[in-house]
Amino acid sequence: MPEGHTIHRLALDQQADLAGRVVGASAAQARFAAGAARLDGQVLVQAEAWGKHLFHTYEDGDVLHVHLGLIGTWRRRTPTAPTADPDGDHPGASGSPARGSAGVVAARDGAVLPEPSATTRLRLAADGVAWDLVGPMRCAVVTPDERDEVTAKLGPDPLRDDAEPERLWDRLQRSTKPVGLLLMEQDVVAGIGNVYRSELCNIVGIDPRRPGRKVTRDEFDALWRETVRQLRLGVKRNRIVTMRTEELDRPVSRLRRGEGRYVYKQDRCGTELEVFPLAGRTTWRCPRCQPR
């Protein structure tokens, strides 16, 4: 499941591509046809993320709520070579889409977007760029109040300016659950997944099985700072690389998927890692760096 940095990066990219423009919305799957029709032709005001949830707010007050779940993806589509129609015209070449035009939207040079696949739940298109949503756990048009009901159940998101770290500190101090489990609970802190859970505990030197209330204030402050730093780097790089640049043996751009981490599926310390299940997921711990 994509972690919070991925959703925030999607929000930034979609804000750049679609916000302030008339958006053409269409659905290859009938299950979301009504929702797409409701959004079609509206101007996107804002794309934002809270943890693993993505929200689009439109000018008429409608809110698109998307949670990718385990298999969902957004695919950015750009135009292919121009294809003229029988009369020599290029469909949609005028620029921003009109209602019902999201299936094929042309760039200003006449190049045409590829048709969405049959598995596309939703396509959003504007000015020759489209975003295709495939396989989400949730895709719904909701009201602002319904969006607020969702976010009210989420913990603080370290990537948001309105995050309140004291909420997380309070939850930890009142809990005997393992800190590694608490970090995965989205109502405790939003956006952290299994990779960041293992890496953050290692960086701060906390055994993920330690009870939350046994985390000291200094450890918590270090944990929050490192969480914010790591997630921001994840947004910037659009990937998870937790090691510092000076610790890497080559540039980040040359790292293969999964490289550049301390304990998640690899051993950078030289000490044999301990591997065990926690919160239903495999967790890695270095006995030397994270003493019990």
PDB file of C-alpha atoms in Angstrom:
ATOM      1  CA  MET A   1       0.000   0.000   0.000  1.00  0.00           C
ATOM      2  CA  PRO A   2       1.427   3.422  -0.905  1.00  0.00           C
ATOM      3  CA  GLU A   3       2.648   5.354   2.130  1.00  0.00           C
ATOM      4  CA  GLY A   4       1.807   8.981   2.836  1.00  0.00           C
ATOM      5  CA  HIS A   5       4.660  10.515   0.852  1.00  0.00           C
ATOM      6  CA  THR A   6       3.300   8.933  -2.340  1.00  0.00           C
ATOM      7  CA  ILE A   7      -0.168  10.405  -1.831  1.00  0.00           C
ATOM      8  CA  HIS A   8       1.241  13.851  -1.063  1.00  0.00           C
ATOM      9  CA  ARG A   9       3.370  13.686  -4.204  1.00  0.00           C
ATOM     10  CA  LEU A  10       0.284  12.721  -6.217  1.00  0.00           C
ATOM     11  CA  ALA A  11      -1.595  15.674  -4.739  1.00  0.00           C
ATOM     12  CA  LEU A  12       1.212  18.066  -5.708  1.00  0.00           C
ATOM     13  CA  ASP A  13       1.472  16.688  -9.242  1.00  0.00           C
ATOM     14  CA  GLN A  14      -2.282  16.703  -9.791  1.00  0.00           C
ATOM     15  CA  GLN A  15      -2.543  20.203  -8.367  1.00  0.00           C
ATOM     16  CA  ALA A  16       0.027  21.332 -10.933  1.00  0.00           C
ATOM     17  CA  ASP A  17      -1.700  19.562 -13.838  1.00  0.00           C
ATOM     18  CA  LEU A  18      -5.366  20.112 -13.057  1.00  0.00           C
ATOM     19  CA  ALA A  19      -6.037  22.842 -10.490  1.00  0.00           C
ATOM     20  CA  GLY A  20      -7.629  26.019 -11.800  1.00  0.00           C
ATOM     21  CA  ARG A  21      -8.701  24.266 -14.991  1.00  0.00           C
ATOM     22  CA  VAL A  22     -11.967  22.845 -16.282  1.00  0.00           C
ATOM     23  CA  VAL A  23     -11.587  19.114 -15.746  1.00  0.00           C
ATOM     24  CA  GLY A  24     -13.070  16.495 -18.028  1.00  0.00           C
ATOM     25  CA  ALA A  25     -14.099  13.444 -16.009  1.00  0.00           C
ATOM     26  CA  SER A  26     -15.080  10.063 -17.418  1.00  0.00           C
ATOM     27  CA  ALA A  27     -15.345   6.477 -16.201  1.00  0.00           C
ATOM     28  CA  ALA A  28     -14.603   3.384 -18.257  1.00  0.00           C
ATOM     29  CA  GLN A  29     -16.294   1.364 -15.511  1.00  0.00           C
ATOM     30  CA  ALA A  30     -20.038   1.834 -15.079  1.00  0.00           C
ATOM     31  CA  ARG A  31     -19.712   1.626 -11.288  1.00  0.00           C
ATOM     32  CA  PHE A  32     -18.411   5.221 -11.159  1.00  0.00           C
ATOM     33  CA  ALA A  33     -20.230   6.682 -14.166  1.00  0.00           C
ATOM     34  CA  ALA A  34     -22.528   8.839 -12.031  1.00  0.00           C
ATOM     35  CA  GLY A  35     -19.638  10.182  -9.971  1.00  0.00           C
ATOM     36  CA  ALA A  36     -17.622  11.056 -13.067  1.00  0.00           C
ATOM     37  CA  ALA A  37     -20.635  12.794 -14.612  1.00  0.00           C
ATOM     38  CA  ARG A  38     -20.997  14.912 -11.470  1.00  0.00           C
ATOM     39  CA  LEU A  39     -17.380  16.097 -11.648  1.00  0.00           C
ATOM     40  CA  ASP A  40     -17.219  16.515 -15.426  1.00  0.00           C
ATOM     41  CA  GLY A  41     -16.798  20.129 -16.492  1.00  0.00           C
ATOM     42  CA  GLN A  42     -16.045  21.487 -13.023  1.00  0.00           C
ATOM     43  CA  VAL A  43     -12.946  23.483 -12.098  1.00  0.00           C
ATOM     44  CA  LEU A  44     -10.623  21.753  -9.645  1.00  0.00           C
ATOM     45  CA  VAL A  45      -9.882  24.093  -6.758  1.00  0.00           C
ATOM     46  CA  GLN A  46      -7.455  21.997  -4.714  1.00  0.00           C
ATOM     47  CA  ALA A  47      -5.835  18.571  -4.539  1.00  0.00           C
ATOM     48  CA  GLU A  48      -4.576  17.638  -1.079  1.00  0.00           C
ATOM     49  CA  ALA A  49      -3.601  14.606   0.968  1.00  0.00           C
ATOM     50  CA  TRP A  50      -4.126  13.527   4.547  1.00  0.00           C
ATOM     51  CA  GLY A  51      -2.133  10.403   5.267  1.00  0.00           C
ATOM     52  CA  LYS A  52      -3.079   7.803   2.675  1.00  0.00           C
ATOM     53  CA  HIS A  53      -6.245   9.654   1.615  1.00  0.00           C
ATOM     54  CA  LEU A  54      -6.425  11.956  -1.422  1.00  0.00           C
ATOM     55  CA  PHE A  55      -9.056  14.683  -1.717  1.00  0.00           C
ATOM     56  CA  HIS A  56      -9.968  16.873  -4.699  1.00  0.00           C
ATOM     57  CA  THR A  57     -12.181  19.879  -3.971  1.00  0.00           C
ATOM     58  CA  TYR A  58     -14.179  21.289  -6.902  1.00  0.00           C
ATOM     59  CA  GLU A  59     -15.757  24.685  -7.480  1.00  0.00           C
ATOM     60  CA  ASP A  60     -19.321  23.420  -6.905  1.00  0.00           C
ATOM     61  CA  GLY A  61     -18.357  22.054  -3.483  1.00  0.00           C
ATOM     62  CA  ASP A  62     -18.057  18.418  -4.507  1.00  0.00           C
ATOM     63  CA  VAL A  63     -15.113  16.488  -3.061  1.00  0.00           C
ATOM     64  CA  LEU A  64     -13.491  13.476  -4.698  1.00  0.00           C
ATOM     65  CA  HIS A  65     -12.207  11.036  -2.073  1.00  0.00           C
ATOM     66  CA  VAL A  66      -9.692   8.391  -3.159  1.00  0.00           C
ATOM     67  CA  HIS A  67      -7.891   5.737  -1.128  1.00  0.00           C
ATOM     68  CA  LEU A  68      -5.665   3.524  -3.248  1.00  0.00           C
ATOM     69  CA  GLY A  69      -5.614   0.552  -0.892  1.00  0.00           C
ATOM     70  CA  LEU A  70      -3.232  -2.271  -1.752  1.00  0.00           C
ATOM     71  CA  ILE A  71      -3.451  -2.308  -5.551  1.00  0.00           C
ATOM     72  CA  GLY A  72      -4.752   1.098  -6.614  1.00  0.00           C
ATOM     73  CA  THR A  73      -2.685   3.345  -8.879  1.00  0.00           C
ATOM     74  CA  TRP A  74      -2.876   6.696 -10.611  1.00  0.00           C
ATOM     75  CA  ARG A  75      -1.360   6.788 -14.101  1.00  0.00           C
ATOM     76  CA  ARG A  76      -0.372  10.075 -15.693  1.00  0.00           C
ATOM     77  CA  ARG A  77      -1.102   9.999 -19.413  1.00  0.00           C
ATOM     78  CA  THR A  78       0.241  12.411 -22.003  1.00  0.00           C
ATOM     79  CA  PRO A  79      -0.587  12.795 -25.695  1.00  0.00           C
ATOM     80  CA  THR A  80       0.630  10.488 -28.415  1.00  0.00           C
ATOM     81  CA  ALA A  81       1.310  11.543 -32.001  1.00  0.00           C
ATOM     82  CA  PRO A  82      -1.517  13.492 -33.685  1.00  0.00           C
ATOM     83  CA  THR A  83      -4.237  11.419 -35.307  1.00  0.00           C
ATOM     84  CA  ALA A  84      -6.493  13.299 -37.696  1.00  0.00           C
ATOM     85  CA  ASP A  85     -10.185  12.504 -38.000  1.00  0.00           C
ATOM     86  CA  PRO A  86     -11.707  11.851 -41.462  1.00  0.00           C
ATOM     87  CA  ASP A  87     -12.325  15.587 -41.960  1.00  0.00           C
ATOM     88  CA  GLY A  88      -8.738  16.461 -41.126  1.00  0.00           C
ATOM     89  CA  ASP A  89      -9.532  17.886 -37.688  1.00  0.00           C
ATOM     90  CA  HIS A  90      -7.950  16.923 -34.367  1.00  0.00           C
ATOM     91  CA  PRO A  91     -10.494  16.185 -31.642  1.00  0.00           C
ATOM     92  CA  GLY A  92     -10.471  18.602 -28.720  1.00  0.00           C
ATOM     93  CA  ALA A  93      -7.605  20.672 -30.069  1.00  0.00           C
ATOM     94  CA  SER A  94      -9.070  23.832 -28.583  1.00  0.00           C
ATOM     95  CA  GLY A  95      -7.451  23.095 -25.196  1.00  0.00           C
ATOM     96  CA  SER A  96      -9.521  22.690 -22.029  1.00  0.00           C
ATOM     97  CA  PRO A  97     -12.120  19.929 -22.227  1.00  0.00           C
ATOM     98  CA  ALA A  98     -15.852  20.450 -22.420  1.00  0.00           C
ATOM     99  CA  ARG A  99     -18.312  18.242 -20.574  1.00  0.00           C
ATOM    100  CA  GLY A 100     -18.032  14.602 -21.567  1.00  0.00           C
ATOM    101  CA  SER A 101     -14.670  15.026 -23.283  1.00  0.00           C
ATOM    102  CA  ALA A 102     -12.315  13.248 -20.892  1.00  0.00           C
ATOM    103  CA  GLY A 103     -12.032  10.066 -22.945  1.00  0.00           C
ATOM    104  CA  VAL A 104      -9.884  11.727 -25.597  1.00  0.00           C
ATOM    105  CA  VAL A 105      -8.454  15.177 -24.963  1.00  0.00           C
ATOM    106  CA  ALA A 106      -6.023  16.768 -27.360  1.00  0.00           C
ATOM    107  CA  ALA A 107      -3.043  18.926 -26.623  1.00  0.00           C
ATOM    108  CA  ARG A 108      -2.820  22.253 -28.401  1.00  0.00           C
ATOM    109  CA  ASP A 109      -0.558  20.771 -31.092  1.00  0.00           C
ATOM    110  CA  GLY A 110      -3.191  18.191 -32.020  1.00  0.00           C
ATOM    111  CA  ALA A 111      -1.616  15.222 -30.249  1.00  0.00           C
ATOM    112  CA  VAL A 112      -4.244  12.988 -28.680  1.00  0.00           C
ATOM    113  CA  LEU A 113      -4.376  11.248 -25.321  1.00  0.00           C
ATOM    114  CA  PRO A 114      -4.625   7.463 -25.464  1.00  0.00           C
ATOM    115  CA  GLU A 115      -8.008   5.999 -24.599  1.00  0.00           C
ATOM    116  CA  PRO A 116      -8.390   4.902 -20.956  1.00  0.00           C
ATOM    117  CA  SER A 117      -8.186   1.166 -20.337  1.00  0.00           C
ATOM    118  CA  ALA A 118     -11.292  -0.855 -19.524  1.00  0.00           C
ATOM    119  CA  THR A 119     -10.146  -1.056 -15.898  1.00  0.00           C
ATOM    120  CA  THR A 120     -10.010   2.721 -15.443  1.00  0.00           C
ATOM    121  CA  ARG A 121     -12.332   3.741 -12.621  1.00  0.00           C
ATOM    122  CA  LEU A 122     -11.907   7.446 -13.333  1.00  0.00           C
ATOM    123  CA  ARG A 123     -10.082   9.658 -15.798  1.00  0.00           C
ATOM    124  CA  LEU A 124      -9.471  13.322 -15.040  1.00  0.00           C
ATOM    125  CA  ALA A 125      -8.132  15.375 -17.933  1.00  0.00           C
ATOM    126  CA  ALA A 126      -7.282  18.998 -18.666  1.00  0.00           C
ATOM    127  CA  ASP A 127      -5.117  20.767 -21.235  1.00  0.00           C
ATOM    128  CA  GLY A 128      -3.730  17.612 -22.798  1.00  0.00           C
ATOM    129  CA  VAL A 129      -2.834  15.748 -19.596  1.00  0.00           C
ATOM    130  CA  ALA A 130      -4.886  12.980 -17.994  1.00  0.00           C
ATOM    131  CA  TRP A 131      -4.768  11.068 -14.738  1.00  0.00           C
ATOM    132  CA  ASP A 132      -6.250   7.562 -14.847  1.00  0.00           C
ATOM    133  CA  LEU A 133      -7.301   5.878 -11.599  1.00  0.00           C
ATOM    134  CA  VAL A 134      -7.185   2.079 -11.565  1.00  0.00           C
ATOM    135  CA  GLY A 135      -8.073  -0.370  -8.783  1.00  0.00           C
ATOM    136  CA  PRO A 136      -8.659   1.956  -5.813  1.00  0.00           C
ATOM    137  CA  MET A 137     -10.091   0.734  -2.530  1.00  0.00           C
ATOM    138  CA  ARG A 138     -12.309   3.819  -2.444  1.00  0.00           C
ATOM    139  CA  CYS A 139     -13.353   6.340  -5.083  1.00  0.00           C
ATOM    140  CA  ALA A 140     -16.359   8.466  -4.195  1.00  0.00           C
ATOM    141  CA  VAL A 141     -17.807  11.941  -4.568  1.00  0.00           C
ATOM    142  CA  VAL A 142     -18.562  13.230  -1.070  1.00  0.00           C
ATOM    143  CA  THR A 143     -19.572  16.452   0.640  1.00  0.00           C
ATOM    144  CA  PRO A 144     -17.138  18.659   2.565  1.00  0.00           C
ATOM    145  CA  ASP A 145     -18.768  17.463   5.797  1.00  0.00           C
ATOM    146  CA  GLU A 146     -18.206  13.836   4.811  1.00  0.00           C
ATOM    147  CA  ARG A 147     -14.560  14.616   4.027  1.00  0.00           C
ATOM    148  CA  ASP A 148     -14.203  16.209   7.459  1.00  0.00           C
ATOM    149  CA  GLU A 149     -15.700  13.103   9.059  1.00  0.00           C
ATOM    150  CA  VAL A 150     -12.945  11.044   7.417  1.00  0.00           C
ATOM    151  CA  THR A 151     -10.094  13.337   8.446  1.00  0.00           C
ATOM    152  CA  ALA A 152     -11.450  13.662  11.995  1.00  0.00           C
ATOM    153  CA  LYS A 153     -10.783   9.943  12.447  1.00  0.00           C
ATOM    154  CA  LEU A 154      -7.172  10.233  11.276  1.00  0.00           C
ATOM    155  CA  GLY A 155      -4.143  10.982  13.366  1.00  0.00           C
ATOM    156  CA  PRO A 156      -1.816  13.913  12.650  1.00  0.00           C
ATOM    157  CA  ASP A 157      -0.138  13.821   9.244  1.00  0.00           C
ATOM    158  CA  PRO A 158       3.538  14.837   9.609  1.00  0.00           C
ATOM    159  CA  LEU A 159       3.493  16.274   6.074  1.00  0.00           C
ATOM    160  CA  ARG A 160       0.652  18.707   6.728  1.00  0.00           C
ATOM    161  CA  ASP A 161       1.202  22.222   8.033  1.00  0.00           C
ATOM    162  CA  ASP A 162      -1.689  21.746  10.466  1.00  0.00           C
ATOM    163  CA  ALA A 163      -0.224  18.593  12.037  1.00  0.00           C
ATOM    164  CA  GLU A 164      -0.358  18.454  15.840  1.00  0.00           C
ATOM    165  CA  PRO A 165       2.474  16.239  17.125  1.00  0.00           C
ATOM    166  CA  GLU A 166       1.148  16.475  20.682  1.00  0.00           C
ATOM    167  CA  ARG A 167      -1.794  14.308  19.622  1.00  0.00           C
ATOM    168  CA  LEU A 168       0.640  11.521  18.766  1.00  0.00           C
ATOM    169  CA  TRP A 169       2.626  12.025  21.962  1.00  0.00           C
ATOM    170  CA  ASP A 170      -0.571  11.768  23.998  1.00  0.00           C
ATOM    171  CA  ARG A 171      -1.613   8.536  22.262  1.00  0.00           C
ATOM    172  CA  LEU A 172       1.791   6.964  22.825  1.00  0.00           C
ATOM    173  CA  GLN A 173       1.860   7.889  26.494  1.00  0.00           C
ATOM    174  CA  ARG A 174      -1.568   6.358  27.099  1.00  0.00           C
ATOM    175  CA  SER A 175      -0.847   3.080  25.343  1.00  0.00           C
ATOM    176  CA  THR A 176       0.832  -0.188  26.262  1.00  0.00           C
ATOM    177  CA  LYS A 177       0.778  -1.299  22.623  1.00  0.00           C
ATOM    178  CA  PRO A 178       4.153  -1.614  20.845  1.00  0.00           C
ATOM    179  CA  VAL A 179       5.290   1.655  19.302  1.00  0.00           C
ATOM    180  CA  GLY A 180       5.841  -0.132  15.991  1.00  0.00           C
ATOM    181  CA  LEU A 181       2.189  -1.143  15.971  1.00  0.00           C
ATOM    182  CA  LEU A 182       0.967   2.333  16.924  1.00  0.00           C
ATOM    183  CA  LEU A 183       2.916   3.933  14.078  1.00  0.00           C
ATOM    184  CA  MET A 184       0.932   1.790  11.622  1.00  0.00           C
ATOM    185  CA  GLU A 185      -2.474   2.763  13.020  1.00  0.00           C
ATOM    186  CA  GLN A 186      -3.795   5.587  10.872  1.00  0.00           C
ATOM    187  CA  ASP A 187      -5.962   7.000  13.664  1.00  0.00           C
ATOM    188  CA  VAL A 188      -2.778   7.459  15.705  1.00  0.00           C
ATOM    189  CA  VAL A 189      -0.550   8.985  13.018  1.00  0.00           C
ATOM    190  CA  ALA A 190      -1.501   9.226   9.344  1.00  0.00           C
ATOM    191  CA  GLY A 191       0.691   8.191   6.441  1.00  0.00           C
ATOM    192  CA  ILE A 192       3.293   5.851   7.915  1.00  0.00           C
ATOM    193  CA  GLY A 193       3.486   2.365   6.425  1.00  0.00           C
ATOM    194  CA  ASN A 194       5.660  -0.670   6.998  1.00  0.00           C
ATOM    195  CA  VAL A 195       8.842   0.615   5.342  1.00  0.00           C
ATOM    196  CA  TYR A 196       8.912   3.909   7.220  1.00  0.00           C
ATOM    197  CA  ARG A 197       7.852   2.162  10.448  1.00  0.00           C
ATOM    198  CA  SER A 198      10.931  -0.073  10.379  1.00  0.00           C
ATOM    199  CA  GLU A 199      13.300   2.655   9.211  1.00  0.00           C
ATOM    200  CA  LEU A 200      12.166   5.334  11.663  1.00  0.00           C
ATOM    201  CA  CYS A 201      12.421   3.056  14.681  1.00  0.00           C
ATOM    202  CA  ASN A 202      15.931   2.096  13.566  1.00  0.00           C
ATOM    203  CA  ILE A 203      17.089   5.663  12.987  1.00  0.00           C
ATOM    204  CA  VAL A 204      15.855   6.823  16.399  1.00  0.00           C
ATOM    205  CA  GLY A 205      17.104   3.651  18.133  1.00  0.00           C
ATOM    206  CA  ILE A 206      13.762   2.344  19.397  1.00  0.00           C
ATOM    207  CA  ASP A 207      12.840  -1.330  19.507  1.00  0.00           C
ATOM    208  CA  PRO A 208       9.478  -1.381  17.676  1.00  0.00           C
ATOM    209  CA  ARG A 209       8.131  -3.755  20.347  1.00  0.00           C
ATOM    210  CA  ARG A 210       8.640  -1.242  23.147  1.00  0.00           C
ATOM    211  CA  PRO A 211       5.332  -0.090  24.695  1.00  0.00           C
ATOM    212  CA  GLY A 212       4.305   3.361  23.517  1.00  0.00           C
ATOM    213  CA  ARG A 213       4.227   4.780  27.039  1.00  0.00           C
ATOM    214  CA  LYS A 214       7.875   3.759  27.523  1.00  0.00           C
ATOM    215  CA  VAL A 215       9.014   6.154  24.789  1.00  0.00           C
ATOM    216  CA  THR A 216      10.716   9.156  26.400  1.00  0.00           C
ATOM    217  CA  ARG A 217       9.974  12.743  25.449  1.00  0.00           C
ATOM    218  CA  ASP A 218      13.415  13.162  23.894  1.00  0.00           C
ATOM    219  CA  GLU A 219      12.928  10.001  21.864  1.00  0.00           C
ATOM    220  CA  PHE A 220       9.508  11.171  20.728  1.00  0.00           C
ATOM    221  CA  ASP A 221      10.811  14.573  19.645  1.00  0.00           C
ATOM    222  CA  ALA A 222      13.559  12.865  17.642  1.00  0.00           C
ATOM    223  CA  LEU A 223      11.026  10.448  16.158  1.00  0.00           C
ATOM    224  CA  TRP A 224       8.706  13.248  15.037  1.00  0.00           C
ATOM    225  CA  ARG A 225      11.533  15.322  13.550  1.00  0.00           C
ATOM    226  CA  GLU A 226      12.880  12.327  11.656  1.00  0.00           C
ATOM    227  CA  THR A 227       9.409  11.364  10.440  1.00  0.00           C
ATOM    228  CA  VAL A 228       8.829  14.830   9.003  1.00  0.00           C
ATOM    229  CA  ARG A 229      12.282  14.864   7.405  1.00  0.00           C
ATOM    230  CA  GLN A 230      11.986  11.406   5.889  1.00  0.00           C
ATOM    231  CA  LEU A 231       8.479  11.904   4.517  1.00  0.00           C
ATOM    232  CA  ARG A 232       9.460  15.241   2.966  1.00  0.00           C
ATOM    233  CA  LEU A 233      12.414  13.557   1.293  1.00  0.00           C
ATOM    234  CA  GLY A 234      10.062  10.842   0.078  1.00  0.00           C
ATOM    235  CA  VAL A 235       7.823  13.447  -1.545  1.00  0.00           C
ATOM    236  CA  LYS A 236      10.783  15.196  -3.160  1.00  0.00           C
ATOM    237  CA  ARG A 237      12.377  11.997  -4.487  1.00  0.00           C
ATOM    238  CA  ASN A 238       9.081  10.186  -5.109  1.00  0.00           C
ATOM    239  CA  ARG A 239      10.610   7.100  -3.508  1.00  0.00           C
ATOM    240  CA  ILE A 240      11.771   5.855  -0.108  1.00  0.00           C
ATOM    241  CA  VAL A 241      15.498   6.362   0.458  1.00  0.00           C
ATOM    242  CA  THR A 242      16.153   6.857   4.162  1.00  0.00           C
ATOM    243  CA  MET A 243      19.960   6.859   4.231  1.00  0.00           C
ATOM    244  CA  ARG A 244      21.735  10.195   4.127  1.00  0.00           C
ATOM    245  CA  THR A 245      23.373  11.174   0.864  1.00  0.00           C
ATOM    246  CA  GLU A 246      26.878  10.939   2.334  1.00  0.00           C
ATOM    247  CA  GLU A 247      26.197   7.344   3.407  1.00  0.00           C
ATOM    248  CA  LEU A 248      25.284   6.162  -0.084  1.00  0.00           C
ATOM    249  CA  ASP A 249      27.825   4.613  -2.438  1.00  0.00           C
ATOM    250  CA  ARG A 250      26.211   6.208  -5.500  1.00  0.00           C
ATOM    251  CA  PRO A 251      23.704   8.943  -6.381  1.00  0.00           C
ATOM    252  CA  VAL A 252      20.068   8.438  -5.396  1.00  0.00           C
ATOM    253  CA  SER A 253      19.083   8.421  -9.067  1.00  0.00           C
ATOM    254  CA  ARG A 254      21.182   5.276  -9.604  1.00  0.00           C
ATOM    255  CA  LEU A 255      19.781   3.292  -6.686  1.00  0.00           C
ATOM    256  CA  ARG A 256      17.626   0.302  -7.515  1.00  0.00           C
ATOM    257  CA  ARG A 257      14.194  -0.059  -5.959  1.00  0.00           C
ATOM    258  CA  GLY A 258      14.531  -0.908  -2.261  1.00  0.00           C
ATOM    259  CA  GLU A 259      18.132   0.283  -1.898  1.00  0.00           C
ATOM    260  CA  GLY A 260      19.283   3.115   0.344  1.00  0.00           C
ATOM    261  CA  ARG A 261      17.574   1.902   3.518  1.00  0.00           C
ATOM    262  CA  TYR A 262      18.962   0.924   6.911  1.00  0.00           C
ATOM    263  CA  VAL A 263      17.071  -2.191   8.002  1.00  0.00           C
ATOM    264  CA  TYR A 264      14.092  -2.799   5.731  1.00  0.00           C
ATOM    265  CA  LYS A 265      15.066  -5.978   3.857  1.00  0.00           C
ATOM    266  CA  GLN A 266      18.775  -5.156   4.109  1.00  0.00           C
ATOM    267  CA  ASP A 267      21.567  -4.914   6.661  1.00  0.00           C
ATOM    268  CA  ARG A 268      23.724  -1.773   6.686  1.00  0.00           C
ATOM    269  CA  CYS A 269      24.980  -2.110  10.261  1.00  0.00           C
ATOM    270  CA  GLY A 270      26.760  -5.440   9.918  1.00  0.00           C
ATOM    271  CA  THR A 271      24.774  -6.957  12.773  1.00  0.00           C
ATOM    272  CA  GLU A 272      22.419  -9.797  11.908  1.00  0.00           C
ATOM    273  CA  LEU A 273      18.914  -8.365  11.795  1.00  0.00           C
ATOM    274  CA  GLU A 274      16.007  -9.705  13.796  1.00  0.00           C
ATOM    275  CA  VAL A 275      12.899 -10.294  11.691  1.00  0.00           C
ATOM    276  CA  PHE A 276       9.471 -10.762  13.250  1.00  0.00           C
ATOM    277  CA  PRO A 277       5.780 -10.036  12.585  1.00  0.00           C
ATOM    278  CA  LEU A 278       4.180  -6.926  14.086  1.00  0.00           C
ATOM    279  CA  ALA A 279       0.743  -5.548  13.226  1.00  0.00           C
ATOM    280  CA  GLY A 280       0.400  -8.267  10.634  1.00  0.00           C
ATOM    281  CA  ARG A 281       3.507  -7.177   8.736  1.00  0.00           C
ATOM    282  CA  THR A 282       7.118  -8.306   8.773  1.00  0.00           C
ATOM    283  CA  THR A 283       9.333  -5.967  10.780  1.00  0.00           C
ATOM    284  CA  TRP A 284      13.116  -5.607  10.814  1.00  0.00           C
ATOM    285  CA  ARG A 285      15.194  -4.614  13.840  1.00  0.00           C
ATOM    286  CA  CYS A 286      18.906  -4.245  14.457  1.00  0.00           C
ATOM    287  CA  PRO A 287      19.770  -5.583  17.962  1.00  0.00           C
ATOM    288  CA  ARG A 288      22.810  -3.309  18.092  1.00  0.00           C
ATOM    289  CA  CYS A 289      21.147  -0.058  17.015  1.00  0.00           C
ATOM    290  CA  GLN A 290      17.791  -0.757  18.677  1.00  0.00           C
ATOM    291  CA  PRO A 291      18.464  -2.430  22.046  1.00  0.00           C
ATOM    292  CA  ARG A 292      15.491  -3.806  23.935  1.00  0.00           C
TER     293      ARG A 292
END
